[in-house]
Every structure is written in C-alpha cells, then in structure tokens.
Tab-separated table of C-alpha atoms and ligand atoms in Angstrom:
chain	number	residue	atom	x	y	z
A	21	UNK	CA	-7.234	223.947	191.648
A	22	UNK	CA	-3.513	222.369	191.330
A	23	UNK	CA	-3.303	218.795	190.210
A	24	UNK	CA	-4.069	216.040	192.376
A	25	UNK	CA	-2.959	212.427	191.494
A	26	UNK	CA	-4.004	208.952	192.383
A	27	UNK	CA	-2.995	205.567	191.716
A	28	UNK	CA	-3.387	202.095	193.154
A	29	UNK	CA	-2.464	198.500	192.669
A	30	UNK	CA	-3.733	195.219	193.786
A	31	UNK	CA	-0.777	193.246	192.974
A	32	UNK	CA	1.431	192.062	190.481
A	33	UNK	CA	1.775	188.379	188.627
A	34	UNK	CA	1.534	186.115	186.197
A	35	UNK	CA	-1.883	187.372	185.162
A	36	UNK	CA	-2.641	186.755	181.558
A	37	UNK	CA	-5.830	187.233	179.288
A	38	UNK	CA	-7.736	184.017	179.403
A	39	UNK	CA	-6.539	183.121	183.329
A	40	UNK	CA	-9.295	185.395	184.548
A	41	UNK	CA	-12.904	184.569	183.631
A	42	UNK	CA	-14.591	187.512	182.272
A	43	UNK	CA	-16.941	188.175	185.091
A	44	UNK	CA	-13.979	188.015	187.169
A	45	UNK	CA	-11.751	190.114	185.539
A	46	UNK	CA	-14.898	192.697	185.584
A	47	UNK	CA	-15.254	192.248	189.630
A	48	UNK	CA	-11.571	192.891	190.266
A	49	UNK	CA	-11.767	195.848	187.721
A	50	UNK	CA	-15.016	197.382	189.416
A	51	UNK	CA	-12.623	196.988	192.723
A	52	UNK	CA	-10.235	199.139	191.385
A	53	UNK	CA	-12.605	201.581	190.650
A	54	UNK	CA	-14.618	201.566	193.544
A	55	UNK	CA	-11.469	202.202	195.598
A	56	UNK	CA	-9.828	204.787	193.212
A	57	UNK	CA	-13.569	206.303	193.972
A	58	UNK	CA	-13.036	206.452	197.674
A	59	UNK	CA	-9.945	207.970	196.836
A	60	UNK	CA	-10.828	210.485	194.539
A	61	UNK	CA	-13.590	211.887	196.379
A	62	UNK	CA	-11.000	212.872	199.419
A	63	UNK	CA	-8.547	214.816	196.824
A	64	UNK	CA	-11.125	216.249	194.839
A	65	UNK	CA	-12.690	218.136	197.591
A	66	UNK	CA	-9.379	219.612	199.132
A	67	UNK	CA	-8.298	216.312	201.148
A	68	UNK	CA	-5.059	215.211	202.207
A	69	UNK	CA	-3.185	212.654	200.210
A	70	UNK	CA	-3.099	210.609	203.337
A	71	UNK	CA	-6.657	210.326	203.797
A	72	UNK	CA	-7.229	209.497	200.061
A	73	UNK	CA	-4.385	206.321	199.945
A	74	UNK	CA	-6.106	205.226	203.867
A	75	UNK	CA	-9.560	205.144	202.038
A	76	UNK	CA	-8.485	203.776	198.947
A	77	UNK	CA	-6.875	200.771	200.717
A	78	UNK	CA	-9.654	200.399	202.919
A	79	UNK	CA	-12.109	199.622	200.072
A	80	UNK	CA	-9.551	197.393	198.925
A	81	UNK	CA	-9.478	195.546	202.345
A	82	UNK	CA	-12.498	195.042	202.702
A	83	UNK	CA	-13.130	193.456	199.244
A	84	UNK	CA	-12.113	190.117	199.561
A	85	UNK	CA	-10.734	189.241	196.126
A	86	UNK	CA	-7.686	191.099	197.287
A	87	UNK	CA	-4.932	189.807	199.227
A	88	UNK	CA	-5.507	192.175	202.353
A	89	UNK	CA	-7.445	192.621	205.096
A	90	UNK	CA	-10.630	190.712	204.142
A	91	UNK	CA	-9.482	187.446	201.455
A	92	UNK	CA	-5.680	187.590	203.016
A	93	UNK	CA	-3.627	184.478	202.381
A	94	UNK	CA	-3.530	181.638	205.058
A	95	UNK	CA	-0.439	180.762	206.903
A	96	UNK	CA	0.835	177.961	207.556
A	97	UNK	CA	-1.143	177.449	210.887
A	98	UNK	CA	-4.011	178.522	208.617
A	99	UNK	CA	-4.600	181.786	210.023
A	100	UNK	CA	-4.215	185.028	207.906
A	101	UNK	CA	-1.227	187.577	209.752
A	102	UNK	CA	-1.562	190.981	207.895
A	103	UNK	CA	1.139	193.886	207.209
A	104	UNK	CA	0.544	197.347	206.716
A	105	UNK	CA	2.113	200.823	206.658
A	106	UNK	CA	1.501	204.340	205.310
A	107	UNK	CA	3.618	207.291	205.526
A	108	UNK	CA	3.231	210.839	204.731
A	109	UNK	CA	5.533	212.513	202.827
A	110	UNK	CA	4.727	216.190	204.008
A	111	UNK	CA	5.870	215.387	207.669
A	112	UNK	CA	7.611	212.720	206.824
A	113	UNK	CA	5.596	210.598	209.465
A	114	UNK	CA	5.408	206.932	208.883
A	115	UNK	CA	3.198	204.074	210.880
A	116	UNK	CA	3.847	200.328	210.232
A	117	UNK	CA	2.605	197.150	211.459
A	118	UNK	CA	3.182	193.523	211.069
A	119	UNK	CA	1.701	190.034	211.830
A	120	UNK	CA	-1.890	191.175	213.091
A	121	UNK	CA	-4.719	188.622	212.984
A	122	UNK	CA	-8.038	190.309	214.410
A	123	UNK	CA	-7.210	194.126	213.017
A	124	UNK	CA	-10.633	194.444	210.125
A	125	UNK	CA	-8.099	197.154	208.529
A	126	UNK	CA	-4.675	197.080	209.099
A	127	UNK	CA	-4.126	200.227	207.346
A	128	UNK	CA	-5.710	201.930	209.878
A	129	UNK	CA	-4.030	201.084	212.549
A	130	UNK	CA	-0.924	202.079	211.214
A	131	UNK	CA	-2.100	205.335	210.840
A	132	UNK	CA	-3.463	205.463	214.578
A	133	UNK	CA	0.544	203.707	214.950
A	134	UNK	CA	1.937	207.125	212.938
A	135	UNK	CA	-0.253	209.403	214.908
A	136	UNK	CA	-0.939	208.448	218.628
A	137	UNK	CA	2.459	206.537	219.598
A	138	UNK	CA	5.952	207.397	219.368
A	139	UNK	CA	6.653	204.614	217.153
A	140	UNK	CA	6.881	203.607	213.944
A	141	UNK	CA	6.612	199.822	213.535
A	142	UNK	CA	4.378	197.569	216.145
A	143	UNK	CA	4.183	194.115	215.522
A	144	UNK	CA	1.863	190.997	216.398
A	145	UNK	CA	0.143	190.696	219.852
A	146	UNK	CA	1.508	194.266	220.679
A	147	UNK	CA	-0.368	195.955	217.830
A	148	UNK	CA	-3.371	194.737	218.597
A	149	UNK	CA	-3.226	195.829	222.380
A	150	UNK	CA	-2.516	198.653	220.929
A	151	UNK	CA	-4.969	198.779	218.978
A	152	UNK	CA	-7.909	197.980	221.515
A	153	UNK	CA	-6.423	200.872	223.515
A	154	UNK	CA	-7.010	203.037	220.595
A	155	UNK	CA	-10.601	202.108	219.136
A	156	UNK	CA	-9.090	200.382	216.162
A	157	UNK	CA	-11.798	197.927	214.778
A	158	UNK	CA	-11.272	193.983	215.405
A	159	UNK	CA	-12.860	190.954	213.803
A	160	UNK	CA	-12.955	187.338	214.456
A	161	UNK	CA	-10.460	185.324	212.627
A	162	UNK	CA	-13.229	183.522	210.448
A	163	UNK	CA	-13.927	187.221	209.010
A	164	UNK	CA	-10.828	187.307	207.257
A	165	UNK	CA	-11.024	183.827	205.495
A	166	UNK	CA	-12.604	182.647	202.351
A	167	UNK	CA	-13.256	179.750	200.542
A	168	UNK	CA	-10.463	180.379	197.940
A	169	UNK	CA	-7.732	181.458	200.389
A	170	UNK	CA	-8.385	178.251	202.207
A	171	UNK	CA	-8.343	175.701	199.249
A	172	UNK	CA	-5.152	177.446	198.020
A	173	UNK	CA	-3.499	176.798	201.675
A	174	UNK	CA	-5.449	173.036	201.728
A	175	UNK	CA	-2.940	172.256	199.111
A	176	UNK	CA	0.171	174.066	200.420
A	177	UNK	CA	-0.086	173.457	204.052
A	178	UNK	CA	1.592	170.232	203.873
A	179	UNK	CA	4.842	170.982	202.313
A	180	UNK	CA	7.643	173.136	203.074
A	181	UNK	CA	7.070	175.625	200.718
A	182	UNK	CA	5.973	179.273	200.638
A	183	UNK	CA	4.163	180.445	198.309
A	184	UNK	CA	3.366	183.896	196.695
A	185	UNK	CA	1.652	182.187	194.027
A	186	UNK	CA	-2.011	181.937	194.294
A	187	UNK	CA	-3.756	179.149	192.828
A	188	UNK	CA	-0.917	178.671	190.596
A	189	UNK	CA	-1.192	181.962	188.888
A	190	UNK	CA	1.807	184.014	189.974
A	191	UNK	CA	-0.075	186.846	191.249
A	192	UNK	CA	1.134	188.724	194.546
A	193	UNK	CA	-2.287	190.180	195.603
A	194	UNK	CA	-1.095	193.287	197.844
A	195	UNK	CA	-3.083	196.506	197.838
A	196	UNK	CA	-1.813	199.901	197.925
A	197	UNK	CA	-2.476	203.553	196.484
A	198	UNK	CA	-0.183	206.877	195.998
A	199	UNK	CA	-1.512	210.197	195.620
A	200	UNK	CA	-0.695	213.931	195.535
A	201	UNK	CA	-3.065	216.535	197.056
A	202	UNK	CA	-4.139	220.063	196.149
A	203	UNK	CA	-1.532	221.569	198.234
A	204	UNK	CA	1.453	219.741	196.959
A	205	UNK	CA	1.263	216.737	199.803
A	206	UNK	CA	2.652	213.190	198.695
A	207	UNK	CA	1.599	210.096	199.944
A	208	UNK	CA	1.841	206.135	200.271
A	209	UNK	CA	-0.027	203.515	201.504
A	210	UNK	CA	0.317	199.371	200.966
A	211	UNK	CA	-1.626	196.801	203.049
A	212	UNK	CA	-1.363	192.761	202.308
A	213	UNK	CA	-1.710	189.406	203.952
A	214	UNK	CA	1.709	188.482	202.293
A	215	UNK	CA	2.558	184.790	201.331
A	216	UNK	CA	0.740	181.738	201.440
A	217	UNK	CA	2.090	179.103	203.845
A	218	UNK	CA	4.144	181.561	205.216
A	219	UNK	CA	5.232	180.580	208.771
A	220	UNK	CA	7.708	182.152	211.642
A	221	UNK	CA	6.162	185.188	211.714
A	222	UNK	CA	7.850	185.687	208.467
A	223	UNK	CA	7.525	189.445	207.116
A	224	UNK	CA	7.262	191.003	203.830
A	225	UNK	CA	8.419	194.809	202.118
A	226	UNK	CA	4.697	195.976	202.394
A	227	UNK	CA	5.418	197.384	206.073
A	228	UNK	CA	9.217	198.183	205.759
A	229	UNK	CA	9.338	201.759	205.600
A	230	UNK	CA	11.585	202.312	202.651
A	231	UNK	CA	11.570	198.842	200.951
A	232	UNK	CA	7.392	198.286	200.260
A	233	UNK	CA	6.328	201.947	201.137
A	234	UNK	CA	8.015	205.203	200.883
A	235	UNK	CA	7.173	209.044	200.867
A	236	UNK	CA	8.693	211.859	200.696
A	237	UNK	CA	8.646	215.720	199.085
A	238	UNK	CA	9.985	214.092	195.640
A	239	UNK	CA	7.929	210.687	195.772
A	240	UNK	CA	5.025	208.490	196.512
A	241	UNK	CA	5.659	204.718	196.604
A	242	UNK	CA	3.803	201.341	196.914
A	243	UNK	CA	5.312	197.825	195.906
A	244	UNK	CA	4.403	194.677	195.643
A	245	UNK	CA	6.029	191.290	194.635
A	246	UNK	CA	8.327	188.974	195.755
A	247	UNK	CA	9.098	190.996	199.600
A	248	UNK	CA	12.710	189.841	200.143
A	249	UNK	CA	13.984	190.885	196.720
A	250	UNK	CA	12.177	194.738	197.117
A	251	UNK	CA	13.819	194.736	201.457
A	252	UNK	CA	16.902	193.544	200.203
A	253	UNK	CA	17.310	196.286	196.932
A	254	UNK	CA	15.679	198.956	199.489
A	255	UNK	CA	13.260	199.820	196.653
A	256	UNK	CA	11.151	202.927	197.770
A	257	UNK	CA	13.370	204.874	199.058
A	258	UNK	CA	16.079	203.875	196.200
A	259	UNK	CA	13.644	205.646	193.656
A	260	UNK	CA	13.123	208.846	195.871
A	261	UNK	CA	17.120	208.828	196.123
A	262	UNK	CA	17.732	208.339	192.650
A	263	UNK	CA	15.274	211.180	192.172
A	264	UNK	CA	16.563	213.684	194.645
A	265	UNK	CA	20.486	213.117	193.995
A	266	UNK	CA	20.696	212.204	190.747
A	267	UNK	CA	18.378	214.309	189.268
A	268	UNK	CA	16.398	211.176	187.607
A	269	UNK	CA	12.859	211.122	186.333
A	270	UNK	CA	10.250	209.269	188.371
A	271	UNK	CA	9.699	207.173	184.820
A	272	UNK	CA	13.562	206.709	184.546
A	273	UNK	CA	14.055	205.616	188.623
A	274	UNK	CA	11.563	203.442	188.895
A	275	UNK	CA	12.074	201.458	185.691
A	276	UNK	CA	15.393	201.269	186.487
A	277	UNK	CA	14.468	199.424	189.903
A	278	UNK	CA	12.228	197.172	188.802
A	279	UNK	CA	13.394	196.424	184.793
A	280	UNK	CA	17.225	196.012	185.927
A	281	UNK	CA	17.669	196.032	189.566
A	282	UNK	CA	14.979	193.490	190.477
A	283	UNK	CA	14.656	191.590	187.208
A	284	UNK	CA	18.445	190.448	187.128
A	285	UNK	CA	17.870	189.627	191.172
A	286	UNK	CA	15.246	187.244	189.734
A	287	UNK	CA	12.670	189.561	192.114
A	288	UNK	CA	9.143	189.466	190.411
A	289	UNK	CA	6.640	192.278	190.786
A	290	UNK	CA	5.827	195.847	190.394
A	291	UNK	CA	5.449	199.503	191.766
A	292	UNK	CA	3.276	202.358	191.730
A	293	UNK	CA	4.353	205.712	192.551
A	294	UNK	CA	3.701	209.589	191.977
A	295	UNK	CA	5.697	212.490	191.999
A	296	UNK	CA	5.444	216.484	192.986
A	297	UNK	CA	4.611	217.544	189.708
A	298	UNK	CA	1.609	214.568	189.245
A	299	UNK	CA	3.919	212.563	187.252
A	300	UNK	CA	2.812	208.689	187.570
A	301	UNK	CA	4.590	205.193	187.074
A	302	UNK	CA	2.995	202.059	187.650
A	303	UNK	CA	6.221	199.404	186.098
A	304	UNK	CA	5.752	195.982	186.733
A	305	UNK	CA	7.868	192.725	185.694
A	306	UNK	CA	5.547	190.518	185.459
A	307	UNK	CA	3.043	189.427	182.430
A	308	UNK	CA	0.363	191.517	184.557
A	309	UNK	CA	-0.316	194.036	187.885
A	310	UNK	CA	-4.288	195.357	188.684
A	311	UNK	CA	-4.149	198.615	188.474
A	312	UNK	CA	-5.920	201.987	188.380
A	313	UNK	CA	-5.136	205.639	187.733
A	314	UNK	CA	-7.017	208.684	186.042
A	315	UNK	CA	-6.386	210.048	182.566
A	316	UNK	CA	-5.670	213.716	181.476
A	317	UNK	CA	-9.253	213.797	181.286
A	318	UNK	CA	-9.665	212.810	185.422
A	319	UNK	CA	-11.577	209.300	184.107
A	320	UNK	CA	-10.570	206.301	185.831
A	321	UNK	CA	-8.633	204.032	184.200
A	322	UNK	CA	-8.050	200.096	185.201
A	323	UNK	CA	-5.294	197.870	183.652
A	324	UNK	CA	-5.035	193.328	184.774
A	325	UNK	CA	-2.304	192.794	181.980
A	326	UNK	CA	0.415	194.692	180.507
A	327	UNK	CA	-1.362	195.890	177.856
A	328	UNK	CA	-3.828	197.546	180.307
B	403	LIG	N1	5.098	192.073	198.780
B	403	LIG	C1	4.251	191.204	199.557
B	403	LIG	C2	5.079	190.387	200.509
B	403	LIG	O1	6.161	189.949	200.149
B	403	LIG	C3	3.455	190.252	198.725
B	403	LIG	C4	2.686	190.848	197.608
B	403	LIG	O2	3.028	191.904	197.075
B	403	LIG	O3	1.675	190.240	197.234
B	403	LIG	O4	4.596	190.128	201.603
C-alpha cells in the first residue's frame, strides 16, 4: 500500500506549559487523537483524503474544547457564527461557507456546498436554506454554547474589541486536518467559530479558498491564526505556488510563510500541510499550536507547545 498521511491542528497561541492544567492538557490531547482516529481509519482502509479531513474535523466539532462547531466563540450579539471549507485537491473542487448559526457541522455542509450546488462559497441565512434543502443536520443555538465560551464573551461583550484571544491565553482555537490517500489524492479541511466579540458578520481565512484552506496536486493546507494577516498574504495557495514554480520544499514554503512573511506582518499563528510524496509541516509562530500527526512507525503523535 502507498503512503497515506494525516495531520490536524486545533489552533495556534500563546499556549505554554503550566497554562494548561494537566487533566486538561490530557483532554485536548485525547481530542487530537480521537480525531486523527476518525481519520486514520478512512485512509487506512483505501478512503479518500476527503473523507478522512471531513471526519477528522467532525470529531473535532463536536468536542467542545475546540473552537468549532460545538464550544465556538460568541459574537458580539452572543451567538456563535461558524466558517468552514474543504477542498479537494484531485478535482480541484472546493465548498465554503460562512456565518452559519444552527449548522451541528459546518464542515459538512461545505462539502454538500462542493458537491450538490454550483457554488463555491454560501454564506449566512442562505447556507442554511441550503442546507435544510439538502439534509444537512441543524441544532438549536444553545447546542453550540458553553459555559467557558460565554464567560470569555461576558467580559468582552462590552467593549469594542475583538478578540482572538481566549481567556487571555492567545490561543486561536480553529480545527482542521490534511491528508494524502492511497492513490495519491491531497486534501484540506479547516472549520472554526473565528473571533470572540466579533461583530458585522466579520469573516476569517478558515473559509477563503486559498488564504485558510488550499489543495491542490502539490499541497494540502489548513491555517489558523490571526485571519486578516493569512487573507491578506494569500497563504495556502502562496505555499502550493512557491512549491509548483519555484521548485521549493513543502518544509522550505511554508516556513517561509509563516517565519518571515507573517511574522514581520505581526500575523500570529500556524499551518499544517502535506505534500504528494507524504512530506508534512505543521510551523507555527506562536509559543504553541495542538497538534497531531503519525510517526514513521504510523503511531499517533500529539504536540500543545513547541516542543511537542
Ligand atoms: N483563523 C481564524 C479566524 O481568523 C481563527 C483561528 O484560527 O482561531 O477566523
């Protein structure tokens, strides 16, 4: 069997030893492995790279520690607005949307966007007739909220600011996963709830094709961070092209986006990404990004801080 390749994130920050408690630096680690499980389990049999990053975010939704689906950040009304996309890089197919409030997992429904519409991007009250059209699963609002997402927006909600921070830790809790299949198919998947206090209908990289999520023949890509900073530099796809037309290493393109390009922006935050030949990178610019990937071995590996 060829190699297959998965990695996923759960967002980048300022996560340092001692800000986590140990029990829950074990729960968010045992929620990177439980979703790099779902994952796994889809390549190792023969799946498609697309149906192994759609699981693997899908356990990640639905555990609320992370800042998607389930446990999404309030805004500023207090009501969590979700962004998701995936895109396959064998077809080069891509479904996005943006600003949904009752969809249980966004992810989905961008892939129902990618594969029953003609479209690429649906946002707010249109997704979600579009979703009901097309069976995608809804919750009430309450679902998504929990007790930490609403103290963090109790004490935001009043001023001006947004905020990517949570709970004063600089963490950017977006989910997403990369993989590569049996047969040589790439793909990318990122789901989050975004910032904190964020009003306007204000939208982040996670569902810009090309900026928060990218695929291709070359590359598999998933961000997360400060959105403006990775929209603005065009981050994805700036990897795949620095890849495909300048001949650079995935290790080489991708620390070049986020070590120079985004660090002397002042943009804070991280990437995961796999290539054709299995090759991972998971660079980050801040003190810490959850993480998981498997070893030469196939184990699962988990990393909070930089030095895993
Ligand atoms: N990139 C996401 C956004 O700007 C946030 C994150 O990664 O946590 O919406």
């Amino acid at each position: 069997m060829k190699k297959t390749s998965l990695c996923i994130h759960g967002g980048a920050g300022v996560i340092t030893r001692g800000s986590l408690s140990p029990e829950l630096e074990k729960e968010y680690r045992r929620g990177l492995e439980d979703a790099m499980t779902c994952g796994l389990k889809i390549l190792s049999s023969g799946g498609n790279a697309i149906d192994a990053v759609e699981a693997a975010v899908v356990s990640l939704e639905d555990n609320p520690l992370f800042n998607a689906g389930k446990g999404s950040v309030l805004t500023h009304e207090g009501v969590c607005e979700m962004d998701a996309a995936l895109m396959d890089g064998s077809t080069g197919k891509a479904g996005s949307v943006a600003g949904v409030t009752t969809i249980k997992n966004p992810v989905r429904l961008a892939r129902l966007v990618m594969e029953r519409s003609a479209h690429v991007m649906l946002a707010g009250k249109g997704a979600e007739e579009f979703a009901r059209t097309n069976g995608a699963e809804e919750m009430p609002a309450d679902y998504f909220l929990t007790e930490l997402r609403k103290q963090q927006w109790e004490k935001m909600k009043n001023s001006d600011s947004v905020s990517l921070d949570h709970d004063g830790n600089k963490k950017f809790g977006t989910v997403g996963a990369v993989a590569l299949d049996t047969n040589g198919n790439l793909a990318a998947a990122t789901s989050t709830g975004g910032m904190t206090n964020k009003r306007w209908g204000r939208i982040g990289d996670s569902p810009v094709i090309g900026a928060g999520t990218f695929a291709d023949h070359v590359v598999a890509i998933s961000c997360t961070g400060h959105g403006e900073f990775f929209i603005r530099h065009v981050v994805a796809h700036e990897i795949s092209a620095l890849m495909r037309m300048r001949n650079m290493t995935l290790a080489d393109a991708a620390g070049l986006l986020v070590d120079t390009v985004l660090k002397n922006a002042g943009g804070e935050g991280g990437l995961i990404a796999v290539d054709h030949d299995g090759n991972i990178a998971l660079p980050f610019n801040t003190p810490g990004m959850y993480r998981a990937w498997t070893d030469a071995s196939g184990n699962i590996r988990t990393g909070v801080y930089r030095e895993s």
